[in-house]
Short mmCIF file of C-alpha atoms in Angstrom, two decimals:
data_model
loop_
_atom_site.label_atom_id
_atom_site.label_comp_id
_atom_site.label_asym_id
_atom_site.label_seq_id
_atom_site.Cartn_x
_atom_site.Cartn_y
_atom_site.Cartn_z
CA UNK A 1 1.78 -14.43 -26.93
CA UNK A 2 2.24 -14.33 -23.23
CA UNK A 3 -0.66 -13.11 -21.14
CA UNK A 4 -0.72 -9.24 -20.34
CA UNK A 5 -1.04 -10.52 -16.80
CA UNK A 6 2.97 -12.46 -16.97
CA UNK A 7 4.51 -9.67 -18.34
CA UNK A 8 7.18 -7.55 -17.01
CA UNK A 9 6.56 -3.84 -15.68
CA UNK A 10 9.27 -1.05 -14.71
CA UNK A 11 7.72 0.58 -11.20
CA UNK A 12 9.85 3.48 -11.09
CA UNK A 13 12.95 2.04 -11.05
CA UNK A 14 12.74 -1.71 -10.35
CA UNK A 15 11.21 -4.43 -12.54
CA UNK A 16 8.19 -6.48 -11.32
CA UNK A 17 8.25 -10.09 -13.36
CA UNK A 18 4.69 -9.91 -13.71
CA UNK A 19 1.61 -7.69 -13.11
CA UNK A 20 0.48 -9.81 -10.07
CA UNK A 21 0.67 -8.52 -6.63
CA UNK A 22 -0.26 -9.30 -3.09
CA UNK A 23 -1.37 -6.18 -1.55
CA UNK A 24 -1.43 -5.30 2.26
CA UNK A 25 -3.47 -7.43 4.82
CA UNK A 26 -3.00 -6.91 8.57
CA UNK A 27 -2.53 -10.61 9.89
CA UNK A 28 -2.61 -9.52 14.03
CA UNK A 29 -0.59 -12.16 14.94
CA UNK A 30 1.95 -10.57 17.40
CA UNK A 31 0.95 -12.01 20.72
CA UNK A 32 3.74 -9.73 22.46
CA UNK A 33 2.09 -6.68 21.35
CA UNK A 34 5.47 -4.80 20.68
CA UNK A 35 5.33 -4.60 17.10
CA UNK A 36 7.89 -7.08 16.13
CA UNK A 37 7.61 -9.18 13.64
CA UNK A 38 7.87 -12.90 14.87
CA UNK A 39 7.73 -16.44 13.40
CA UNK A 40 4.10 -16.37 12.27
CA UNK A 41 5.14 -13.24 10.42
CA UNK A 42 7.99 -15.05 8.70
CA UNK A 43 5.85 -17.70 7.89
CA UNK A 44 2.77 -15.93 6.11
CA UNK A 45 5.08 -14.04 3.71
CA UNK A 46 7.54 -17.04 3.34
CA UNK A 47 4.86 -18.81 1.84
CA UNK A 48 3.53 -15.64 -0.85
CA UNK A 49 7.33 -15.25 -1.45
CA UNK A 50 7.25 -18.87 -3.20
CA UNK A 51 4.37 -18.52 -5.08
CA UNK A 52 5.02 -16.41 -8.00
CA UNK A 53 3.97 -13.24 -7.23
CA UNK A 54 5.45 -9.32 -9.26
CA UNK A 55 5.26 -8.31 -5.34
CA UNK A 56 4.65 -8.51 -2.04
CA UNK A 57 3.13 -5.46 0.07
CA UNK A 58 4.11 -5.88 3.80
CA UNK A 59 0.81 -5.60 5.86
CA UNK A 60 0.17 -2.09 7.33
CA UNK A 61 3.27 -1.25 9.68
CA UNK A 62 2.47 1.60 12.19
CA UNK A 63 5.61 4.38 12.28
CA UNK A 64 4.67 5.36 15.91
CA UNK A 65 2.92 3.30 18.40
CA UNK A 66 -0.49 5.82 18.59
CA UNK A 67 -0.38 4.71 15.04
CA UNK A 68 -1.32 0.50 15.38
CA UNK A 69 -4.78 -0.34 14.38
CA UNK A 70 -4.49 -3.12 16.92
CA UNK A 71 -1.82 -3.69 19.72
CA UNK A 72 -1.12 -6.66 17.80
CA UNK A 73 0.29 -4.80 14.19
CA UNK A 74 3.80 -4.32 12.98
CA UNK A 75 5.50 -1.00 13.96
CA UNK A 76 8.88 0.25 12.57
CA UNK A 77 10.04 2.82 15.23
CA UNK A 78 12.90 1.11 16.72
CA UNK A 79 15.82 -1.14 15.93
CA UNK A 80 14.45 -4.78 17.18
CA UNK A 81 11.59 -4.61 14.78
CA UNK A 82 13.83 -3.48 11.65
CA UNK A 83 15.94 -6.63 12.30
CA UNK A 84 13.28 -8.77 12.78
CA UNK A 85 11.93 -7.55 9.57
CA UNK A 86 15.45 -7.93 7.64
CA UNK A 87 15.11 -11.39 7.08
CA UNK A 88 11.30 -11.24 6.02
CA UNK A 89 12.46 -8.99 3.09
CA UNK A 90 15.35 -11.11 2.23
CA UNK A 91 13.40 -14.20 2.00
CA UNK A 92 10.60 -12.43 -0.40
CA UNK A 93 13.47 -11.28 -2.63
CA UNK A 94 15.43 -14.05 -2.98
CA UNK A 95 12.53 -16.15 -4.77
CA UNK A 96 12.07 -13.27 -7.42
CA UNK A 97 9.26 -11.26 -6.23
CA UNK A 98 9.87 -7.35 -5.54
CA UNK A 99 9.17 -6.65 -1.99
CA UNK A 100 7.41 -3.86 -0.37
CA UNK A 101 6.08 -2.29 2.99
CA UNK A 102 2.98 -0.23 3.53
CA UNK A 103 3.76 2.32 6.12
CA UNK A 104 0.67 3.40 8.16
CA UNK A 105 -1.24 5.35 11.03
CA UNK A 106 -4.57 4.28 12.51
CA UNK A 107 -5.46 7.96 13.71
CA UNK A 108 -9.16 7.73 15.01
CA UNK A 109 -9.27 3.87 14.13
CA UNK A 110 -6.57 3.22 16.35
CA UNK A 111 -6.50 0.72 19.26
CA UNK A 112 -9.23 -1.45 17.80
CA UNK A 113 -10.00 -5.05 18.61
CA UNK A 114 -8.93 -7.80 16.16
CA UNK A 115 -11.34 -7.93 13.63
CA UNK A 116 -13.20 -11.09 14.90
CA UNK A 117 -12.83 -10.11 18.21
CA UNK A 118 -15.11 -7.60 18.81
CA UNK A 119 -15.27 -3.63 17.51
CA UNK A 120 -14.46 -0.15 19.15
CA UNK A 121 -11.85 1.14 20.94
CA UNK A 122 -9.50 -1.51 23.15
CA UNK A 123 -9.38 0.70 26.46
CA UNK A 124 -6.14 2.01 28.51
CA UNK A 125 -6.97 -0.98 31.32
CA UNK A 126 -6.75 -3.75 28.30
CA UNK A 127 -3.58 -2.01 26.87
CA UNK A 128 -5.30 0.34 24.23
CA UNK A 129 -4.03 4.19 24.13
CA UNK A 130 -5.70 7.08 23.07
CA UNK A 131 -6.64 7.88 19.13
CA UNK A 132 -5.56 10.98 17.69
CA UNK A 133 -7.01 12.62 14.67
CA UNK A 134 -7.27 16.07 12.60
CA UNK A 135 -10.42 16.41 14.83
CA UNK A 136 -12.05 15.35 17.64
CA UNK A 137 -15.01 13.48 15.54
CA UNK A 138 -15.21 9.76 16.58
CA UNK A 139 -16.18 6.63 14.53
CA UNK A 140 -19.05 4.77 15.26
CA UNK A 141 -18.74 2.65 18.44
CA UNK A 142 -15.31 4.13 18.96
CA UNK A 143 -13.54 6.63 21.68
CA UNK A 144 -13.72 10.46 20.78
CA UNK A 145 -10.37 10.40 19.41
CA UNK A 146 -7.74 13.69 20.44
CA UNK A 147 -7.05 16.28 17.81
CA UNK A 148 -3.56 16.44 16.75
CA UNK A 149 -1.74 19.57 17.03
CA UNK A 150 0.62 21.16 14.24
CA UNK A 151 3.56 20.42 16.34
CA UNK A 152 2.37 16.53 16.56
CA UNK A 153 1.08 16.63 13.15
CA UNK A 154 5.09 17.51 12.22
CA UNK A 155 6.06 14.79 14.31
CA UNK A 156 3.99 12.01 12.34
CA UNK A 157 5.00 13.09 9.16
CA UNK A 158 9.01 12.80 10.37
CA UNK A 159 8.07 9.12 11.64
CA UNK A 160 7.21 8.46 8.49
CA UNK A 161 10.15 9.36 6.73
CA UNK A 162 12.19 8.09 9.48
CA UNK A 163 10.65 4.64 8.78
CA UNK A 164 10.60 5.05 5.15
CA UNK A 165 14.41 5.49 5.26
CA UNK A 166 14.88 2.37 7.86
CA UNK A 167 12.77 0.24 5.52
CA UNK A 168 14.60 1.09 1.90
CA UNK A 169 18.04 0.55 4.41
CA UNK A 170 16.95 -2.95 5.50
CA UNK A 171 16.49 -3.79 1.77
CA UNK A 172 12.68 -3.04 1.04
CA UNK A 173 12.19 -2.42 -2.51
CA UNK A 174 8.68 -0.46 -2.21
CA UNK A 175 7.88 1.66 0.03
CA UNK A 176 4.01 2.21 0.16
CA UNK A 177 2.32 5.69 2.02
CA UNK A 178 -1.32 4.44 3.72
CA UNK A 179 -4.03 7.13 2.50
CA UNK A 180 -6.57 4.91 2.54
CA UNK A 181 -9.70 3.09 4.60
CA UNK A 182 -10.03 5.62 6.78
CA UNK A 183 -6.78 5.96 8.74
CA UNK A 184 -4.94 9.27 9.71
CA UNK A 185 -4.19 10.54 6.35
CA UNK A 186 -7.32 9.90 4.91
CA UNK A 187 -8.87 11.21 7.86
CA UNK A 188 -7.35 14.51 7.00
CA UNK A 189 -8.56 14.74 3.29
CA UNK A 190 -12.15 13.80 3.99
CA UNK A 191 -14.10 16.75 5.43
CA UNK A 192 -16.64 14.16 7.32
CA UNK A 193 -13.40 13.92 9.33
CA UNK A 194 -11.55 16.77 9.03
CA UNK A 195 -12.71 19.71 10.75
CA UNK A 196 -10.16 21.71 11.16
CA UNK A 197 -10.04 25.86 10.21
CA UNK A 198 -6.11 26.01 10.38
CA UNK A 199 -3.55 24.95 7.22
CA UNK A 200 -4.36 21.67 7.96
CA UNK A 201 -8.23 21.93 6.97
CA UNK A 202 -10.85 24.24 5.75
CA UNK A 203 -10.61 23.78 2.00
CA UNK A 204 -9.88 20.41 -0.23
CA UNK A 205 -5.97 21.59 -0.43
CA UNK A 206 -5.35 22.23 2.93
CA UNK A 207 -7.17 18.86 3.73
CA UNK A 208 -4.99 17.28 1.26
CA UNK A 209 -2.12 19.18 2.72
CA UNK A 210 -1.36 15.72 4.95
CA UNK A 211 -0.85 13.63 2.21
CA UNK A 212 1.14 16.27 0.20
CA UNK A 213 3.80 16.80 3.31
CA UNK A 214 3.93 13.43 4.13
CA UNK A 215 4.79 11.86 0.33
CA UNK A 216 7.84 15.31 0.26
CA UNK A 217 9.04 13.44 3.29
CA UNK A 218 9.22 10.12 2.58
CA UNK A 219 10.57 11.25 -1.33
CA UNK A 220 13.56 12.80 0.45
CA UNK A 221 13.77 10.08 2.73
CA UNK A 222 14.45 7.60 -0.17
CA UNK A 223 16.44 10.65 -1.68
CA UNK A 224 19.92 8.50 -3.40
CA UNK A 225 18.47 5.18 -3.48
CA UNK A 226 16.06 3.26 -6.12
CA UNK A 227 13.42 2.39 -3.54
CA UNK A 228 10.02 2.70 -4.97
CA UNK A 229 6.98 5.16 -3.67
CA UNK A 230 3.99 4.25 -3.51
CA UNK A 231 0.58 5.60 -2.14
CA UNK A 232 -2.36 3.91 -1.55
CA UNK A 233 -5.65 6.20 -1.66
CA UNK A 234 -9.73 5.49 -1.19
CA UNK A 235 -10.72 7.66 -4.13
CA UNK A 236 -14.12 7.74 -3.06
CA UNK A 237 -15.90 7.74 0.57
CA UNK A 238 -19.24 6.87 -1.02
CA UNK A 239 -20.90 9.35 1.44
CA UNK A 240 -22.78 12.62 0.91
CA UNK A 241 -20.34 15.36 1.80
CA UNK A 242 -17.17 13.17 1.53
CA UNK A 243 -14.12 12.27 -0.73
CA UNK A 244 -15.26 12.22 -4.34
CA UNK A 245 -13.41 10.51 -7.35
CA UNK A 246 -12.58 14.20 -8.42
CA UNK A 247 -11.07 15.44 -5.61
CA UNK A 248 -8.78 11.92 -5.57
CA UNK A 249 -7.71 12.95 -9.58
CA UNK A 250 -6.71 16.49 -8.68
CA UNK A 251 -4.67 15.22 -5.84
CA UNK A 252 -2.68 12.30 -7.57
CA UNK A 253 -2.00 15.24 -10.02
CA UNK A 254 -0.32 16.95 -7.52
CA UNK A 255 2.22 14.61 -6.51
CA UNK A 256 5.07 13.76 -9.43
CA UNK A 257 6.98 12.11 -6.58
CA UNK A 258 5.01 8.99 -6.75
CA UNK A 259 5.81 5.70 -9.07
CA UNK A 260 2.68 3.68 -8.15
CA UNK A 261 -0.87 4.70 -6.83
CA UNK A 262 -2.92 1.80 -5.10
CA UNK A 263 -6.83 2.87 -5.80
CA UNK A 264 -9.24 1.63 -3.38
CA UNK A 265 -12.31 3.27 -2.35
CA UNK A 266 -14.16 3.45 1.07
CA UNK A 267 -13.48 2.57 5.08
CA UNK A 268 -13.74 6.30 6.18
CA UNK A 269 -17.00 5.41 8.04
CA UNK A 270 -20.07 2.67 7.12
CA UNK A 271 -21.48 3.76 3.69
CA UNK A 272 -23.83 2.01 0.81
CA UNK A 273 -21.13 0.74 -1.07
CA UNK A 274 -22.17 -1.75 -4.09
CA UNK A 275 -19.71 -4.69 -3.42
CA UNK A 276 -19.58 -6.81 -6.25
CA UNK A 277 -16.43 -8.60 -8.64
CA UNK A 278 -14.08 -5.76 -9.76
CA UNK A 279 -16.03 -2.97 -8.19
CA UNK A 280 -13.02 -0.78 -7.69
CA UNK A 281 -11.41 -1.05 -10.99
CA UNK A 282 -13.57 2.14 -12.42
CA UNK A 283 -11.85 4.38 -10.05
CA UNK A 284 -8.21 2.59 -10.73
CA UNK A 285 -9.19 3.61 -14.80
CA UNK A 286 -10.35 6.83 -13.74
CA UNK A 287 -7.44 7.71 -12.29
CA UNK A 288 -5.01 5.80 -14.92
CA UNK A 289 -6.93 8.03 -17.28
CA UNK A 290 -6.13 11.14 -15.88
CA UNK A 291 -2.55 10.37 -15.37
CA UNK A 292 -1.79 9.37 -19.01
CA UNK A 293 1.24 11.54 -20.14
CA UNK A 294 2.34 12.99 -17.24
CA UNK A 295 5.75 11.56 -16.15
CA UNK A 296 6.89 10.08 -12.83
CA UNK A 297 9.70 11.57 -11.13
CA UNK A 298 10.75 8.42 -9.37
CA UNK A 299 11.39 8.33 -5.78
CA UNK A 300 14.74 8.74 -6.09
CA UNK A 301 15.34 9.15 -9.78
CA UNK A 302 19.14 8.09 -9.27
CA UNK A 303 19.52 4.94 -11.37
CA UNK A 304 21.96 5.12 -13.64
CA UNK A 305 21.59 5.18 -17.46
CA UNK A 306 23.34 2.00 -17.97
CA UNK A 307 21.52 0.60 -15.28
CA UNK A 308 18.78 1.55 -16.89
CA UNK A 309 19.09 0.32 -19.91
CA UNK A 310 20.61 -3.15 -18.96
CA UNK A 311 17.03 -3.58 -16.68
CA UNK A 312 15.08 -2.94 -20.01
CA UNK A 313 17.61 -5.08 -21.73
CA UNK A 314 16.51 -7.81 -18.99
CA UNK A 315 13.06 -7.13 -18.62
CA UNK A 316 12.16 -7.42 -22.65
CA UNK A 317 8.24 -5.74 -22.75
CA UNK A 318 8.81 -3.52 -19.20
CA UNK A 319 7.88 -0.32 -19.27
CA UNK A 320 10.64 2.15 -19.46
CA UNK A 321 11.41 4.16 -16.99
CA UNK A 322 10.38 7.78 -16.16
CA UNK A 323 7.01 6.92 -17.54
CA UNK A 324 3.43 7.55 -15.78
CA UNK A 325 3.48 6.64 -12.91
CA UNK A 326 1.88 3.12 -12.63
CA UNK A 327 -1.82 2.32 -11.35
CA UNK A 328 -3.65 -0.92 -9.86
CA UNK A 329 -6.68 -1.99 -9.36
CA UNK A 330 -7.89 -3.96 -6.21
CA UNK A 331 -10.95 -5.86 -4.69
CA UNK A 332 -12.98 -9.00 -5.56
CA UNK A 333 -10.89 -9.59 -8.68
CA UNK A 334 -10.87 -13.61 -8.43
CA UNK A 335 -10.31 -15.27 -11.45
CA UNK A 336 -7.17 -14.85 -13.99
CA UNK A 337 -9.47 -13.82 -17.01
CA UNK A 338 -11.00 -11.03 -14.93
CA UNK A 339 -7.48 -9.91 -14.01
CA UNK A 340 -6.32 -10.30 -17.62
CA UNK A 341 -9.04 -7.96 -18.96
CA UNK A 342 -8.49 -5.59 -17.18
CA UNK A 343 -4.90 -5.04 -18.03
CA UNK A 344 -5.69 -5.61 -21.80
CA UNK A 345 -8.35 -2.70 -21.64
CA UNK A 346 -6.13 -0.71 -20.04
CA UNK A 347 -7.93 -0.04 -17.15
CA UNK A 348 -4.65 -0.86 -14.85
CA UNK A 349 -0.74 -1.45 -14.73
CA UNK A 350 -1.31 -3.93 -11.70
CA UNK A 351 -3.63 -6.47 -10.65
CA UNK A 352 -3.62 -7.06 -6.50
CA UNK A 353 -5.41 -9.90 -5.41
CA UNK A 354 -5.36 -9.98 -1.63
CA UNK A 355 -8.22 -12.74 -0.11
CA UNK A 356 -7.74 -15.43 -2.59
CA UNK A 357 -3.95 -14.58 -1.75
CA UNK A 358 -4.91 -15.74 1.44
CA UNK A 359 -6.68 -19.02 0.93
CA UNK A 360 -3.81 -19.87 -1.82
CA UNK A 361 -0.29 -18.03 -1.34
CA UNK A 362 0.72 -20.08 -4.69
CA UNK A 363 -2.38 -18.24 -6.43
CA UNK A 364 0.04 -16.55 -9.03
CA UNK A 365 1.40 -19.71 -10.03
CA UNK A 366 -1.72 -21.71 -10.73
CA UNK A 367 -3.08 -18.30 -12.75
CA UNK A 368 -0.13 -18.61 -14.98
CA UNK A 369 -1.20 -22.13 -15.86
CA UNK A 370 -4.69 -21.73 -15.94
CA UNK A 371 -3.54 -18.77 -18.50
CA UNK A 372 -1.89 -21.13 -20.64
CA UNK A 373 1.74 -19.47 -19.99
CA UNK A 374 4.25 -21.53 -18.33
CA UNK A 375 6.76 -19.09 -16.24
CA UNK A 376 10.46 -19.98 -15.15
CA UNK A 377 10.09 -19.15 -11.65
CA UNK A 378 8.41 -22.59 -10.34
CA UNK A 379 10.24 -23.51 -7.68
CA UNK A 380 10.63 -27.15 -8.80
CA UNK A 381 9.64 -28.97 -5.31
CA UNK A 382 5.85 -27.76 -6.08
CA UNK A 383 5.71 -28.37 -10.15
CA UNK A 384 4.04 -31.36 -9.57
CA UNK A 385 1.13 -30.26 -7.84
CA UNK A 386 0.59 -27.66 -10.89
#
């Protein structure tokens, strides 16, 4: 019997070829600062894109340039980065894996330093910009960010549908929503963050009100195609006063629009989080609990009938479609038997291993053999080093 782990799964209406993913990791590596994706771009996901992987999740891709974590992330707001993506996407598909795109805005975490460059807030004379959040409540060592106004608040939900659209045209399969780790639209559910007394804040559904808006967007973005929607979400702040794995359930309730929801937990602000292997994957069950029999709508829902059933015909064991929508579970999950358990429990559709990802982009393939399953997606110039 072939490992839970190598089996097909229907994500609203494409096919993964196994439960494996590579989720989103900002690489920093565009020296021009102009959001364009360039050839050290092409390289890190040329490599995942022969290794075996169900997916690939494009690192976090700003839809407005306020929105970069760094000067040095992808954007999607005009033309010459959409081409220079094109062939990124095209590369990933054409060795088997699905390929996605996590669309994103830093809000107060915005113009940052590379990670092992220093931390706080890059300023205007070094070519940082000015944050914005729902309120003017900084982070830690970083500048007092500016509080958004409805009218800009509009505008940043549009960018990301606008992106969301240029993505699924350019061939992305997925199309992934960033509520998590403290950027904007986490900022705006969290009341540690959110401070607002207008319909943007004041109560847990006008602080989720953000999210809500920006997921209708993007779903009529995608509106006549098959492209997948995702959402990633910290279900938990692990701070006094903050997010709680409650108020992450009655939100993923609210929004049939989605196929797959990405559980993390944490990065609103420094908190006593107990790091350890698979510390996440409660919250991924949690939620994959209280999503059991409710059915996806599909971002699109558009797929034909015979479409459909020739993909199940294909995909032998997928999930059909129109089912729940489909949960993973993320962080310190390193070892194949780890990841295997927790599919066979049920405490997840989809394993994402992201470090280990990293340090191996082939990490899928040696899994399957160290799982005793031998898969027909080798490419055959690397068998022998399996």
């Amino acid at each position: 019997m072939s490992p839970a782990l190598f089996s097909p799964l229907r994500v609203g209406n494409k096919v993964a070829r196994n439960r494996l993913f590579v989720p989103p990791m900002c690489q920093y590596t565009l020296e021009n600062r102009d959001g364009v994706a360039n050839y050290e771009t092409a390289q890190h996901y040329g490599a995942l894109a022969r290794g075996g992987w169900g997916a690939i999740i494009v690192e976090a891709t700003a839809v407005a340039p306020a929105g970069r974590i760094t000067p040095w992330d992808l954007g999607l707001w005009n033309e010459q980065q959409a081409q220079a993506l094109e062939p990124i996407v095209a590369d990933i598909k054409a060795h088997g894996a699905l390929a996605g795109i996590q669309l994103s805005h830093a809000g107060r975490k915005a113009s940052t330093y590379r990670w092992n460059q220093g931390s706080g807030t890059i300023p205007a004379d070094q070519g940082g910009w000015q944050p914005l959040a729902p309120s003017e409540l900084a982070l830690a060592d970083h500048a007092r960010p500016q509080a958004l106004s409805e009218s800009e608040i509009e505008q940043i939900i549009a960018a990301f549908a606008k992106a969301a659209k240029v993505a699924s045209e350019i061939g992305f399969d997925i199309i992934q929503i960033h509520g998590a780790h403290g950027y904007l639209l986490h900022e705006f559910r969290s009341a540690l963050s959110n401070q607002r007394s207008d319909a943007w804040g004041g109560s847990q559904g006008a602080r989720n009100r953000m999210s809500e808006q920006t997921v209708q967007a993007v779903h009529e973005a995608l509106a006549g195609t098959d492209t997948v929607l995702s959402l990633r979400l910290s279900a938990t702040d692990w701070l006094e006063g903050g997010l709680e794995l409650s108020d992450t359930v009655a939100l993923v309730r609210q929004l049939p629009q989605v196929d797959w929801f990405d559980i993390s937990t944490g990065g609103l602000a420094t908190a006593p989080i107990p790091v350890g292997p698979g510390y996440q994957v409660r919250f991924a069950q949690a939620v994959k609990a209280a999503l059991a029999g409710t059915a996806g709508n599909g971002s699109s829902g558009v797929a034909s009938d015979g479409a459909k059933a020739a993909n199940d015909d294909a995909t032998s064991g997928a999930s059909t479609a129109n089912s729940a929508p489909v949960v993973s579970a993320v962080g310190l999950i390193t070892n194949p038997a780890s990841a295997e358990q927790i599919l066979v429990t049920n405490q997840a559709d989809i394993v994402e291993v992201g470090r280990p990802a990293l340090a191996n982009p082939r990490l899928a393939l040696a899994w399957a053999k160290e799982l005793g399953t031998k898969v027909d997606y080798m490419p055959p110039q690397y068998a022998r080093g399996f």
